[in-house]
PDB file of C-alpha atoms in Angstrom:
ATOM      1  CA  UNK A 133    -132.522 -51.575 186.293  1.00 72.00           C
ATOM      2  CA  UNK A 134    -136.152 -52.211 187.459  1.00 83.00           C
ATOM      3  CA  UNK A 135    -136.061 -52.558 191.396  1.00 89.00           C
ATOM      4  CA  UNK A 136    -137.627 -55.724 193.312  1.00 93.00           C
ATOM      5  CA  UNK A 137    -141.265 -56.086 194.097  1.00 94.00           C
ATOM      6  CA  UNK A 138    -141.861 -56.577 197.912  1.00 95.00           C
ATOM      7  CA  UNK A 139    -142.249 -60.364 197.570  1.00 97.00           C
ATOM      8  CA  UNK A 140    -138.822 -60.695 195.489  1.00 96.00           C
ATOM      9  CA  UNK A 141    -136.823 -58.119 198.231  1.00 96.00           C
ATOM     10  CA  UNK A 142    -138.434 -60.603 201.042  1.00 97.00           C
ATOM     11  CA  UNK A 143    -137.379 -63.794 199.606  1.00 98.00           C
ATOM     12  CA  UNK A 144    -133.643 -62.076 198.664  1.00 98.00           C
ATOM     13  CA  UNK A 145    -133.713 -60.511 202.050  1.00 96.00           C
ATOM     14  CA  UNK A 146    -134.533 -64.144 203.594  1.00 98.00           C
ATOM     15  CA  UNK A 147    -131.659 -65.667 201.729  1.00 98.00           C
ATOM     16  CA  UNK A 148    -129.284 -62.876 202.942  1.00 97.00           C
ATOM     17  CA  UNK A 149    -130.423 -63.008 206.549  1.00 97.00           C
ATOM     18  CA  UNK A 150    -130.145 -67.030 206.439  1.00 98.00           C
ATOM     19  CA  UNK A 151    -126.615 -67.012 205.080  1.00 98.00           C
ATOM     20  CA  UNK A 152    -125.612 -64.389 207.788  1.00 97.00           C
ATOM     21  CA  UNK A 153    -127.304 -66.344 210.442  1.00 97.00           C
ATOM     22  CA  UNK A 154    -125.357 -69.875 208.731  1.00 98.00           C
ATOM     23  CA  UNK A 155    -122.090 -67.829 208.837  1.00 98.00           C
ATOM     24  CA  UNK A 156    -122.292 -66.922 212.509  1.00 98.00           C
ATOM     25  CA  UNK A 157    -123.632 -70.142 213.726  1.00 98.00           C
ATOM     26  CA  UNK A 158    -120.995 -72.152 212.282  1.00 98.00           C
ATOM     27  CA  UNK A 159    -118.203 -69.938 213.156  1.00 97.00           C
ATOM     28  CA  UNK A 160    -119.327 -70.174 216.732  1.00 97.00           C
ATOM     29  CA  UNK A 161    -119.517 -73.827 216.578  1.00 97.00           C
ATOM     30  CA  UNK A 162    -116.148 -73.681 215.328  1.00 96.00           C
ATOM     31  CA  UNK A 163    -115.005 -71.770 217.953  1.00 96.00           C
ATOM     32  CA  UNK A 164    -116.288 -74.298 220.401  1.00 95.00           C
ATOM     33  CA  UNK A 165    -114.868 -77.368 218.413  1.00 95.00           C
ATOM     34  CA  UNK A 166    -111.246 -75.710 218.319  1.00 93.00           C
ATOM     35  CA  UNK A 167    -111.611 -74.770 222.081  1.00 92.00           C
ATOM     36  CA  UNK A 168    -112.074 -78.514 222.691  1.00 85.00           C
ATOM     37  CA  UNK A 169    -108.932 -79.158 220.495  1.00 84.00           C
ATOM     38  CA  UNK A 170    -106.992 -76.821 223.099  1.00 87.00           C
ATOM     39  CA  UNK A 171    -107.422 -79.937 225.755  1.00 87.00           C
ATOM     40  CA  UNK A 172    -106.973 -82.864 223.253  1.00 91.00           C
ATOM     41  CA  UNK A 173    -103.887 -85.173 223.823  1.00 92.00           C
ATOM     42  CA  UNK A 174    -104.965 -88.156 221.400  1.00 95.00           C
ATOM     43  CA  UNK A 175    -103.271 -87.703 217.993  1.00 95.00           C
ATOM     44  CA  UNK A 176    -106.158 -89.240 215.973  1.00 96.00           C
ATOM     45  CA  UNK A 177    -108.815 -87.022 217.862  1.00 95.00           C
ATOM     46  CA  UNK A 178    -106.590 -83.913 217.558  1.00 96.00           C
ATOM     47  CA  UNK A 179    -106.461 -84.662 213.454  1.00 97.00           C
ATOM     48  CA  UNK A 180    -110.464 -85.407 213.404  1.00 96.00           C
ATOM     49  CA  UNK A 181    -111.057 -82.176 214.832  1.00 96.00           C
ATOM     50  CA  UNK A 182    -108.901 -80.388 212.803  1.00 97.00           C
ATOM     51  CA  UNK A 183    -110.354 -82.233 209.625  1.00 97.00           C
ATOM     52  CA  UNK A 184    -113.907 -81.483 211.156  1.00 97.00           C
ATOM     53  CA  UNK A 185    -113.112 -77.670 211.368  1.00 97.00           C
ATOM     54  CA  UNK A 186    -111.451 -77.743 207.690  1.00 98.00           C
ATOM     55  CA  UNK A 187    -114.603 -79.338 206.590  1.00 98.00           C
ATOM     56  CA  UNK A 188    -117.050 -76.894 207.942  1.00 98.00           C
ATOM     57  CA  UNK A 189    -114.753 -73.834 207.162  1.00 98.00           C
ATOM     58  CA  UNK A 190    -114.589 -75.162 203.067  1.00 98.00           C
ATOM     59  CA  UNK A 191    -118.135 -76.141 202.671  1.00 98.00           C
ATOM     60  CA  UNK A 192    -120.240 -74.036 205.174  1.00 98.00           C
ATOM     61  CA  UNK A 193    -118.398 -70.816 206.179  1.00 98.00           C
ATOM     62  CA  UNK A 194    -116.988 -70.139 202.785  1.00 98.00           C
ATOM     63  CA  UNK A 195    -120.221 -70.442 200.856  1.00 98.00           C
ATOM     64  CA  UNK A 196    -122.324 -68.836 203.471  1.00 98.00           C
ATOM     65  CA  UNK A 197    -120.086 -65.696 203.786  1.00 98.00           C
ATOM     66  CA  UNK A 198    -119.972 -65.341 200.067  1.00 98.00           C
ATOM     67  CA  UNK A 199    -123.485 -65.722 199.597  1.00 98.00           C
ATOM     68  CA  UNK A 200    -124.116 -63.165 202.268  1.00 98.00           C
ATOM     69  CA  UNK A 201    -121.921 -60.755 200.390  1.00 98.00           C
ATOM     70  CA  UNK A 202    -123.580 -61.620 196.919  1.00 98.00           C
ATOM     71  CA  UNK A 203    -126.932 -61.218 198.220  1.00 98.00           C
ATOM     72  CA  UNK A 204    -126.108 -57.890 200.037  1.00 97.00           C
ATOM     73  CA  UNK A 205    -124.968 -56.685 196.818  1.00 96.00           C
ATOM     74  CA  UNK A 206    -128.253 -57.620 194.838  1.00 97.00           C
ATOM     75  CA  UNK A 207    -129.971 -55.827 197.539  1.00 96.00           C
ATOM     76  CA  UNK A 208    -128.206 -52.633 197.387  1.00 94.00           C
ATOM     77  CA  UNK A 209    -128.581 -52.647 193.462  1.00 95.00           C
ATOM     78  CA  UNK A 210    -132.192 -54.057 193.259  1.00 95.00           C
ATOM     79  CA  UNK A 211    -133.683 -52.321 196.305  1.00 92.00           C
ATOM     80  CA  UNK A 212    -134.107 -48.542 197.266  1.00 86.00           C
ATOM     81  CA  UNK A 213    -131.105 -48.895 199.872  1.00 84.00           C
ATOM     82  CA  UNK A 214    -128.188 -48.522 197.397  1.00 88.00           C
ATOM     83  CA  UNK A 215    -124.735 -49.059 198.061  1.00 91.00           C
ATOM     84  CA  UNK A 216    -123.631 -45.472 199.297  1.00 91.00           C
ATOM     85  CA  UNK A 217    -127.006 -43.861 200.556  1.00 90.00           C
ATOM     86  CA  UNK A 218    -127.016 -45.295 204.203  1.00 91.00           C
ATOM     87  CA  UNK A 219    -123.756 -45.470 206.306  1.00 92.00           C
ATOM     88  CA  UNK A 220    -124.771 -48.862 208.074  1.00 92.00           C
ATOM     89  CA  UNK A 221    -124.957 -50.488 204.733  1.00 94.00           C
ATOM     90  CA  UNK A 222    -121.240 -49.054 203.777  1.00 94.00           C
ATOM     91  CA  UNK A 223    -119.902 -50.126 207.104  1.00 95.00           C
ATOM     92  CA  UNK A 224    -121.525 -53.761 206.621  1.00 96.00           C
ATOM     93  CA  UNK A 225    -119.962 -53.671 203.127  1.00 95.00           C
ATOM     94  CA  UNK A 226    -116.481 -52.781 204.271  1.00 96.00           C
ATOM     95  CA  UNK A 227    -116.604 -55.160 207.384  1.00 97.00           C
ATOM     96  CA  UNK A 228    -117.899 -58.311 205.181  1.00 98.00           C
ATOM     97  CA  UNK A 229    -115.413 -57.741 202.378  1.00 97.00           C
ATOM     98  CA  UNK A 230    -112.552 -57.436 205.367  1.00 98.00           C
ATOM     99  CA  UNK A 231    -113.589 -60.678 207.163  1.00 98.00           C
ATOM    100  CA  UNK A 232    -114.028 -62.498 203.670  1.00 98.00           C
ATOM    101  CA  UNK A 233    -110.369 -61.207 202.889  1.00 98.00           C
ATOM    102  CA  UNK A 234    -108.703 -62.292 206.385  1.00 97.00           C
ATOM    103  CA  UNK A 235    -110.527 -65.446 206.196  1.00 97.00           C
ATOM    104  CA  UNK A 236    -108.954 -66.292 202.920  1.00 97.00           C
ATOM    105  CA  UNK A 237    -105.519 -64.549 203.662  1.00 97.00           C
ATOM    106  CA  UNK A 238    -104.913 -66.049 207.278  1.00 97.00           C
ATOM    107  CA  UNK A 239    -107.705 -67.968 208.843  1.00 97.00           C
ATOM    108  CA  UNK A 240    -107.937 -70.618 205.883  1.00 97.00           C
ATOM    109  CA  UNK A 241    -104.302 -71.120 205.449  1.00 98.00           C
ATOM    110  CA  UNK A 242    -103.455 -71.521 209.290  1.00 98.00           C
ATOM    111  CA  UNK A 243    -106.483 -74.112 209.503  1.00 98.00           C
ATOM    112  CA  UNK A 244    -105.309 -75.934 206.555  1.00 98.00           C
ATOM    113  CA  UNK A 245    -101.757 -76.105 207.933  1.00 98.00           C
ATOM    114  CA  UNK A 246    -102.831 -77.268 211.404  1.00 97.00           C
ATOM    115  CA  UNK A 247    -104.853 -79.662 209.647  1.00 98.00           C
ATOM    116  CA  UNK A 248    -101.760 -81.071 207.551  1.00 98.00           C
ATOM    117  CA  UNK A 249     -99.468 -81.065 210.375  1.00 98.00           C
ATOM    118  CA  UNK A 250    -101.760 -82.796 212.678  1.00 97.00           C
ATOM    119  CA  UNK A 251    -102.530 -85.433 209.863  1.00 98.00           C
ATOM    120  CA  UNK A 252     -98.709 -86.212 209.543  1.00 98.00           C
ATOM    121  CA  UNK A 253     -97.541 -85.817 213.286  1.00 98.00           C
ATOM    122  CA  UNK A 254    -100.803 -86.428 215.368  1.00 97.00           C
ATOM    123  CA  UNK A 255    -100.091 -86.026 218.712  1.00 95.00           C
ATOM    124  CA  UNK A 256     -96.512 -84.630 218.313  1.00 97.00           C
ATOM    125  CA  UNK A 257     -97.946 -81.748 216.566  1.00 97.00           C
ATOM    126  CA  UNK A 258     -98.899 -80.638 219.868  1.00 95.00           C
ATOM    127  CA  UNK A 259     -94.955 -79.742 220.603  1.00 96.00           C
ATOM    128  CA  UNK A 260     -94.708 -78.348 216.778  1.00 97.00           C
ATOM    129  CA  UNK A 261     -94.297 -74.192 217.197  1.00 98.00           C
ATOM    130  CA  UNK A 262     -95.848 -74.031 213.668  1.00 98.00           C
ATOM    131  CA  UNK A 263     -98.987 -76.068 214.592  1.00 97.00           C
ATOM    132  CA  UNK A 264     -99.419 -74.145 218.046  1.00 96.00           C
ATOM    133  CA  UNK A 265     -99.103 -70.852 216.191  1.00 97.00           C
ATOM    134  CA  UNK A 266    -101.538 -71.898 213.454  1.00 97.00           C
ATOM    135  CA  UNK A 267    -104.054 -73.195 216.030  1.00 96.00           C
ATOM    136  CA  UNK A 268    -104.128 -70.406 218.349  1.00 96.00           C
ATOM    137  CA  UNK A 269    -104.677 -68.166 215.109  1.00 96.00           C
ATOM    138  CA  UNK A 270    -107.519 -70.230 214.015  1.00 96.00           C
ATOM    139  CA  UNK A 271    -109.157 -70.137 217.496  1.00 96.00           C
ATOM    140  CA  UNK A 272    -108.213 -65.985 218.165  1.00 96.00           C
ATOM    141  CA  UNK A 273    -109.134 -65.080 214.881  1.00 96.00           C
ATOM    142  CA  UNK A 274    -112.267 -67.330 214.597  1.00 96.00           C
ATOM    143  CA  UNK A 275    -113.488 -65.380 218.102  1.00 97.00           C
ATOM    144  CA  UNK A 276    -112.632 -62.140 216.479  1.00 97.00           C
ATOM    145  CA  UNK A 277    -114.278 -62.713 213.442  1.00 97.00           C
ATOM    146  CA  UNK A 278    -117.368 -64.513 214.838  1.00 97.00           C
ATOM    147  CA  UNK A 279    -117.656 -61.008 217.145  1.00 98.00           C
ATOM    148  CA  UNK A 280    -117.539 -59.009 213.849  1.00 98.00           C
ATOM    149  CA  UNK A 281    -120.283 -61.096 211.933  1.00 98.00           C
ATOM    150  CA  UNK A 282    -122.403 -60.627 215.276  1.00 97.00           C
ATOM    151  CA  UNK A 283    -121.891 -57.068 215.216  1.00 97.00           C
ATOM    152  CA  UNK A 284    -122.719 -56.963 211.361  1.00 97.00           C
ATOM    153  CA  UNK A 285    -125.756 -58.660 212.255  1.00 96.00           C
ATOM    154  CA  UNK A 286    -126.481 -56.073 215.147  1.00 96.00           C
ATOM    155  CA  UNK A 287    -126.007 -53.440 212.664  1.00 95.00           C
ATOM    156  CA  UNK A 288    -128.289 -55.089 210.420  1.00 93.00           C
ATOM    157  CA  UNK A 289    -131.165 -55.057 212.850  1.00 92.00           C
ATOM    158  CA  UNK A 290    -130.246 -51.718 214.311  1.00 93.00           C
ATOM    159  CA  UNK A 291    -129.200 -49.626 211.291  1.00 90.00           C
ATOM    160  CA  UNK A 292    -127.483 -47.071 213.814  1.00 91.00           C
ATOM    161  CA  UNK A 293    -126.479 -44.627 211.489  1.00 82.00           C
ATOM    162  CA  UNK A 294    -129.159 -42.971 209.318  1.00 77.00           C
ATOM    163  CA  UNK A 295    -129.133 -41.869 205.674  1.00 79.00           C
ATOM    164  CA  UNK A 296    -126.112 -39.981 204.087  1.00 78.00           C
ATOM    165  CA  UNK A 297    -126.812 -36.491 203.608  1.00 78.00           C
ATOM    166  CA  UNK A 298    -125.337 -35.797 200.019  1.00 71.00           C
ATOM    167  CA  UNK A 299    -125.208 -32.177 198.956  1.00 73.00           C
ATOM    168  CA  UNK A 300    -126.459 -31.239 195.798  1.00 68.00           C
ATOM    169  CA  UNK A 301    -124.003 -29.302 193.872  1.00 72.00           C
ATOM    170  CA  UNK A 302    -124.767 -25.918 193.911  1.00 68.00           C
ATOM    171  CA  UNK A 303    -125.886 -24.366 190.590  1.00 60.00           C
ATOM    172  CA  UNK A 304    -124.028 -21.303 189.316  1.00 55.00           C
ATOM    173  CA  UNK A 305    -126.139 -18.125 189.044  1.00 55.00           C
ATOM    174  CA  UNK A 306    -124.027 -16.462 186.134  1.00 53.00           C
ATOM    175  CA  UNK A 307    -126.232 -14.175 184.081  1.00 52.00           C
ATOM    176  CA  UNK A 308    -125.564 -13.504 180.574  1.00 52.00           C
ATOM    177  CA  UNK A 309    -125.624 -10.096 179.157  1.00 49.00           C
TER     178      UNK A 309
END
């Protein structure tokens, strides 16, 4: 497969940086909104905040996280960076896949459940232990995820670990008689 030229690589890198930035900015905004949710006593406001969080998750976080993963994969495949040549690329891959997986397995379902509960119960959701667990999970898990995305951005900029040293297989020096 031919590698990208400089202009193509820069465009792809721009989309990659933009998608990661959108993911981070939206996640940070969701934490601020979720924090506001901890002080809400009005049932309609409680549901509206949860519905807004769900909207941001479904239509901004999920697409931007997946686009970041896709463009990162294309950058590895179509440039000299490769998938396994640099430790910082490996760490970013592992961290991104873990973040998307945990968001899919835990954070998304917790947010969906909290939104459903607040839709049905309104202000009584605040005394529902399942709602309390779910919304705390969204707030704490979201803060952890946002910190991890910020760390990934830092790794992208700093590239703290260098190139992997791959030892070439030793050639046997057997002589034929």
